Short mmCIF file of C-alpha atoms and ligand atoms in Angstrom, two decimals:
data_model
loop_
_atom_site.label_atom_id
_atom_site.label_comp_id
_atom_site.label_asym_id
_atom_site.label_seq_id
_atom_site.Cartn_x
_atom_site.Cartn_y
_atom_site.Cartn_z
CA UNK U 1 78.81 121.93 171.69
CA UNK U 2 78.06 125.37 173.11
CA UNK U 3 79.85 127.00 176.28
CA UNK U 4 77.28 127.93 179.11
CA UNK U 5 76.94 131.37 180.14
CA UNK U 6 80.36 132.49 181.49
CA UNK U 7 78.76 133.97 184.84
CA UNK U 8 77.32 130.42 185.54
CA UNK U 9 77.84 129.85 189.17
CA UNK U 10 77.84 126.90 191.76
CA UNK U 11 75.50 126.90 194.55
CA UNK U 12 74.03 124.92 197.29
CA UNK U 13 70.37 124.33 198.66
CA UNK U 14 70.35 126.08 201.92
CA UNK U 15 69.33 124.23 205.12
CA UNK U 16 70.11 125.06 208.66
CA UNK U 17 73.37 122.88 209.25
CA UNK U 18 75.19 125.03 206.42
CA UNK U 19 75.62 128.14 208.72
CA UNK U 20 78.97 126.61 210.20
CA UNK U 21 80.12 125.64 206.59
CA UNK U 22 79.35 129.16 205.15
CA UNK U 23 81.21 130.78 208.26
CA UNK U 24 84.57 128.72 207.50
CA UNK U 25 84.13 128.91 203.54
CA UNK U 26 81.97 131.88 202.79
CA UNK U 27 83.45 132.06 199.06
CA UNK U 28 82.42 128.34 198.31
CA UNK U 29 78.94 128.88 196.72
CA UNK U 30 78.32 131.62 194.28
CA UNK U 31 74.93 131.69 195.26
CA UNK U 32 72.34 129.92 197.61
CA UNK U 33 69.11 128.33 196.87
CA UNK U 34 66.49 128.88 199.35
CA UNK U 35 63.01 127.17 199.89
CA UNK U 36 60.66 130.38 200.44
CA UNK U 37 57.93 127.97 202.18
CA UNK U 38 60.46 127.59 205.13
CA UNK U 39 60.17 131.21 205.83
CA UNK U 40 56.34 131.53 206.52
CA UNK U 41 53.35 129.57 207.86
CA UNK U 42 50.53 128.79 205.62
CA UNK U 43 47.56 128.68 207.74
CA UNK U 44 45.37 127.41 204.93
CA UNK U 45 42.96 129.27 202.40
CA UNK U 46 40.08 129.75 205.19
CA UNK U 47 42.34 131.68 207.51
CA UNK U 48 41.74 135.34 207.63
CA UNK U 49 45.42 135.96 207.41
CA UNK U 50 46.77 133.06 205.38
CA UNK U 51 50.45 133.42 205.38
CA UNK U 52 52.46 134.51 208.58
CA UNK U 53 56.02 134.96 208.54
CA UNK U 54 58.12 133.24 210.78
CA UNK U 55 60.43 136.09 212.53
CA UNK U 56 63.48 133.93 213.23
CA UNK U 57 63.61 132.53 209.62
CA UNK U 58 63.04 135.95 208.07
CA UNK U 59 65.86 137.36 210.03
CA UNK U 60 67.87 134.43 208.99
CA UNK U 61 66.84 135.00 205.44
CA UNK U 62 67.72 138.81 205.62
CA UNK U 63 71.23 137.77 207.11
CA UNK U 64 71.79 135.43 203.82
CA UNK U 65 70.49 138.02 201.48
CA UNK U 66 73.23 140.49 202.74
CA UNK U 67 75.82 137.98 201.89
CA UNK U 68 74.88 135.89 198.69
CA UNK U 69 72.67 136.11 195.65
CA UNK U 70 69.44 134.19 196.46
CA UNK U 71 67.53 131.78 194.20
CA UNK U 72 64.10 130.61 195.30
CA UNK U 73 63.19 126.99 195.00
CA UNK U 74 59.62 126.37 195.78
CA UNK U 75 58.14 123.21 196.93
CA UNK U 76 54.42 124.08 197.65
CA UNK U 77 52.73 125.07 194.28
CA UNK U 78 51.79 121.80 192.98
CA UNK U 79 51.11 123.48 189.49
CA UNK U 80 50.19 120.12 188.04
CA UNK U 81 47.43 119.29 190.50
CA UNK U 82 44.34 119.44 188.31
CA UNK U 83 41.89 120.03 191.09
CA UNK U 84 43.54 123.14 192.33
CA UNK U 85 45.68 126.13 191.32
CA UNK U 86 46.73 128.34 194.21
CA UNK U 87 46.98 131.78 192.98
CA UNK U 88 47.41 133.30 196.51
CA UNK U 89 50.54 130.90 196.96
CA UNK U 90 52.15 132.58 193.77
CA UNK U 91 51.07 135.87 194.86
CA UNK U 92 52.73 135.43 198.27
CA UNK U 93 55.92 134.25 196.45
CA UNK U 94 55.77 137.22 194.25
CA UNK U 95 55.87 139.43 197.49
CA UNK U 96 58.97 137.93 198.50
CA UNK U 97 60.51 138.07 195.35
CA UNK U 98 60.01 141.90 195.20
CA UNK U 99 61.63 142.02 198.69
CA UNK U 100 64.57 139.79 198.00
CA UNK U 101 65.02 139.92 194.47
CA UNK U 102 65.60 136.30 193.78
CA UNK U 103 68.07 135.75 190.86
CA UNK U 104 65.68 133.12 189.59
CA UNK U 105 62.69 131.29 190.69
CA UNK U 106 62.01 127.59 190.07
CA UNK U 107 59.21 125.25 191.08
CA UNK U 108 58.66 121.49 190.72
CA UNK U 109 56.93 120.15 187.68
CA UNK U 110 54.53 117.88 189.83
CA UNK U 111 51.55 117.18 191.82
CA UNK U 112 51.75 116.89 195.56
CA UNK U 113 48.22 118.45 196.61
CA UNK U 114 45.32 116.23 196.06
CA UNK U 115 41.45 116.78 196.57
CA UNK U 116 39.74 115.15 199.31
CA UNK U 117 36.37 115.46 201.02
CA UNK U 118 38.06 117.43 203.84
CA UNK U 119 40.23 119.55 201.83
CA UNK U 120 41.51 120.57 198.21
CA UNK U 121 44.87 120.77 199.57
CA UNK U 122 45.83 117.38 201.03
CA UNK U 123 49.36 116.76 200.76
CA UNK U 124 49.92 113.35 199.25
CA UNK U 125 53.55 113.06 200.86
CA UNK U 126 55.53 112.70 197.58
CA UNK U 127 55.28 114.14 194.15
CA UNK U 128 52.89 112.16 192.16
CA UNK U 129 53.54 111.29 188.18
CA UNK U 130 51.76 113.35 185.76
CA UNK U 131 50.70 112.15 182.48
CA UNK U 132 52.50 113.51 179.31
CA UNK U 133 49.38 114.26 177.40
CA UNK U 134 47.71 117.27 175.55
CA UNK U 135 45.42 118.10 178.34
CA UNK U 136 48.07 118.29 180.93
CA UNK U 137 50.40 120.22 178.31
CA UNK U 138 47.30 122.75 177.79
CA UNK U 139 46.64 123.07 181.53
CA UNK U 140 50.18 123.65 182.42
CA UNK U 141 50.75 126.43 179.55
CA UNK U 142 47.95 128.32 180.88
CA UNK U 143 48.98 128.30 184.60
CA UNK U 144 52.79 128.79 183.75
CA UNK U 145 51.84 132.03 181.89
CA UNK U 146 49.74 133.15 184.97
CA UNK U 147 52.55 132.42 187.30
CA UNK U 148 55.11 134.37 185.08
CA UNK U 149 52.84 137.41 184.68
CA UNK U 150 52.27 137.55 188.59
CA UNK U 151 56.05 136.90 189.35
CA UNK U 152 57.17 139.18 186.63
CA UNK U 153 59.87 137.04 185.70
CA UNK U 154 60.44 133.78 184.08
CA UNK U 155 59.68 130.33 185.95
CA UNK U 156 62.11 127.34 185.82
CA UNK U 157 60.29 124.16 186.33
CA UNK U 158 62.05 120.73 187.56
CA UNK U 159 61.57 117.41 185.92
CA UNK U 160 60.52 115.03 188.74
CA UNK U 161 61.05 111.61 190.10
CA UNK U 162 58.84 108.50 188.85
CA UNK U 163 59.02 105.47 190.61
CA UNK U 164 56.56 103.57 188.31
CA UNK U 165 55.92 103.84 184.50
CA UNK U 166 52.88 106.37 183.64
CA UNK U 167 50.74 104.67 181.08
CA UNK U 168 49.01 105.91 178.12
CA UNK U 169 51.07 108.96 177.53
CA UNK U 170 50.66 111.05 174.38
CA UNK U 171 54.51 112.06 174.18
CA UNK U 172 57.70 111.22 175.85
CA UNK U 173 58.66 113.37 178.89
CA UNK U 174 61.42 115.20 176.81
CA UNK U 175 58.71 116.11 174.08
CA UNK U 176 56.57 117.40 176.72
CA UNK U 177 59.37 119.71 178.17
CA UNK U 178 60.27 120.96 174.76
CA UNK U 179 56.62 121.98 173.95
CA UNK U 180 55.93 123.54 177.32
CA UNK U 181 59.15 125.63 177.44
CA UNK U 182 58.59 126.79 173.69
CA UNK U 183 54.83 127.58 174.21
CA UNK U 184 55.26 129.39 177.68
CA UNK U 185 58.97 130.78 177.61
CA UNK U 186 59.47 129.22 180.68
CA UNK U 187 62.83 127.50 181.39
CA UNK U 188 63.93 124.42 182.78
CA UNK U 189 65.76 123.29 186.20
CA UNK U 190 67.33 119.92 184.97
CA UNK U 191 67.57 117.74 188.07
CA UNK U 192 70.11 115.14 186.85
CA UNK U 193 69.85 112.90 190.02
CA UNK U 194 65.95 112.80 189.30
CA UNK U 195 66.96 111.80 185.91
CA UNK U 196 69.29 109.47 187.28
CA UNK U 197 66.78 107.94 189.63
CA UNK U 198 64.29 107.41 186.73
CA UNK U 199 66.97 105.72 184.59
CA UNK U 200 67.78 103.24 187.20
CA UNK U 201 64.34 102.12 188.47
CA UNK U 202 62.67 102.56 184.90
CA UNK U 203 65.71 101.22 182.91
CA UNK U 204 65.90 104.27 180.73
CA UNK U 205 68.76 106.11 179.13
CA UNK U 206 69.51 109.43 181.06
CA UNK U 207 72.03 110.57 178.05
CA UNK U 208 69.15 109.74 175.45
CA UNK U 209 66.88 111.88 177.59
CA UNK U 210 69.50 114.78 177.83
CA UNK U 211 70.17 114.50 174.12
CA UNK U 212 66.33 114.85 173.35
CA UNK U 213 65.72 118.13 175.44
CA UNK U 214 66.30 121.43 174.31
CA UNK U 215 69.24 122.34 176.23
CA UNK U 216 69.11 126.21 175.37
CA UNK U 217 66.08 126.09 177.82
CA UNK U 218 67.96 124.59 180.49
CA UNK U 219 68.98 127.58 183.35
CA UNK U 220 69.69 125.51 186.49
CA UNK U 221 71.07 122.00 187.27
CA UNK U 222 70.49 120.23 190.32
CA UNK U 223 72.84 117.40 191.58
CA UNK U 224 72.48 115.02 194.54
CA UNK U 225 72.61 111.68 196.14
CA UNK U 226 70.31 108.90 196.86
CA UNK U 227 70.06 105.41 198.47
CA UNK U 228 68.54 101.85 197.94
CA UNK U 229 65.42 100.79 199.62
CA UNK U 230 63.99 97.58 199.17
CA UNK U 231 65.14 97.25 195.42
CA UNK U 232 64.20 100.85 194.51
CA UNK U 233 66.60 103.69 194.25
CA UNK U 234 65.56 106.69 195.85
CA UNK U 235 65.83 110.60 195.56
CA UNK U 236 66.68 110.95 199.10
CA UNK U 237 69.22 113.24 198.88
CA UNK U 238 71.49 110.95 200.94
CA UNK U 239 75.00 112.88 201.41
CA UNK U 240 77.27 113.25 198.40
CA UNK U 241 76.34 113.45 194.86
CA UNK U 242 75.87 109.97 193.47
CA UNK U 243 78.83 108.81 191.30
CA UNK U 244 77.02 108.24 188.08
CA UNK U 245 75.43 111.91 188.39
CA UNK U 246 79.04 113.26 187.70
CA UNK U 247 79.35 112.16 184.00
CA UNK U 248 76.09 113.41 183.53
CA UNK U 249 76.83 116.88 184.58
CA UNK U 250 80.17 117.03 182.76
CA UNK U 251 78.43 115.98 179.63
CA UNK U 252 75.34 118.15 180.19
CA UNK U 253 76.57 121.36 181.52
CA UNK U 254 78.99 122.64 178.69
CA UNK U 255 75.93 122.01 176.10
CA UNK U 256 73.76 124.47 178.04
CA UNK U 257 74.32 127.90 176.47
CA UNK U 258 71.95 129.66 179.04
CA UNK U 259 73.03 127.83 182.21
CA UNK U 260 73.07 130.02 185.28
CA UNK U 261 73.99 127.81 187.86
CA UNK U 262 74.58 124.19 189.38
CA UNK U 263 73.18 123.47 192.69
CA UNK U 264 74.10 120.59 195.07
CA UNK U 265 71.16 119.47 197.34
CA UNK U 266 71.53 117.26 200.15
CA UNK U 267 69.23 116.71 203.19
CA UNK U 268 70.40 117.93 206.50
CA UNK U 269 70.26 114.82 208.27
CA UNK U 270 72.97 113.40 206.14
CA UNK U 271 75.39 116.36 207.14
CA UNK U 272 77.33 113.94 209.30
CA UNK U 273 78.37 112.00 206.32
CA UNK U 274 79.58 115.22 204.74
CA UNK U 275 80.88 117.51 207.01
CA UNK U 276 82.38 120.90 206.13
CA UNK U 277 84.98 118.98 203.97
CA UNK U 278 82.43 116.86 202.02
CA UNK U 279 80.56 119.81 201.18
CA UNK U 280 83.48 121.83 200.13
CA UNK U 281 84.43 118.76 197.89
CA UNK U 282 80.92 118.59 196.19
CA UNK U 283 80.94 122.38 195.17
CA UNK U 284 84.60 122.19 193.99
CA UNK U 285 83.93 118.96 191.91
CA UNK U 286 80.77 120.69 190.53
CA UNK U 287 82.84 123.64 189.56
CA UNK U 288 85.34 121.65 187.68
CA UNK U 289 82.63 119.65 185.96
CA UNK U 290 81.19 122.77 184.55
CA UNK U 291 84.29 124.01 183.23
CA UNK U 292 85.26 120.54 181.54
CA UNK U 293 88.03 119.78 184.21
CA UNK U 294 86.18 116.38 185.12
CA UNK U 295 86.83 115.22 181.70
CA UNK U 296 84.58 113.87 179.00
CA UNK U 297 86.08 110.55 178.63
CA UNK U 298 83.98 109.17 181.47
CA UNK U 299 80.83 110.90 180.17
CA UNK U 300 79.64 108.08 177.96
CA UNK U 301 80.21 105.52 180.58
CA UNK U 302 76.47 105.28 180.78
CA UNK U 303 74.20 104.57 183.49
CA UNK U 304 75.48 101.03 183.95
CA UNK U 305 77.30 102.52 186.60
CA UNK U 306 74.27 102.35 188.86
CA UNK U 307 75.05 101.64 192.30
CA UNK U 308 74.38 98.12 193.53
CA UNK U 309 71.61 97.71 195.79
CA UNK U 310 72.72 97.60 199.68
FE1 FE2 B 1 66.07 119.14 192.76
#
């Protein structure tokens, strides 16, 4: 087993309710992950001036950047949408990267934009599953290389959530990710809660998936919680990290030699379930898991510890 990079830290996905937490526990996170699309308005491809910064949000970002290392976690590129590849969006992100010098930049390996008769950029409302086939791999290799050239840095891509099986794939998701990182030099953001969601809903082994990855390509890990709705387990970021994700983190983090950070994500509407003490507890537990203090004896308890539908 390899030890992860000694400077790997613990971070939190920033949202507005965290200001109070950061004032009271400024040293709790080592870095903040920010969603860049929250700091500008995108008026659409036909607008004369497409991207308009939001002054209040930019002021907030400036203050955060003065206090913490920032990493950018994009949500709007939709790099797997065959119908559109939005290079203007990438150039906008690159412009902000030059201004804030993000420690690293990640995006989702998913398709959220779909082509309609009205617009090529209709938002589907959730990330659509993508086929793990040779055509998709070729398209993504070309796009990832272009994105990395424009950004001037490595791109991290995050594994997504799938609520239904994807038929007729040429390879497994892990095989696809290994090929993509090998051919482009991009890295992975391994979202362990996304993986857990898939393992529950599709009856897959999360540990087998982790074992099949090239863990040297994993530079960041996400942890989060979810909830049950009508028989499906959802990636809703509902409060604290799911119990079954902690063993996955303890198992995975020490095996990632190039790991740079573990980030706790929660949706701000669930802050009343967490409050200051709850967020602090998640970050402390993540730090312990990274250093092996969580203990490996529970790591192989397998996903059978899935919470029961409530
Ligand atoms: Fe995530």
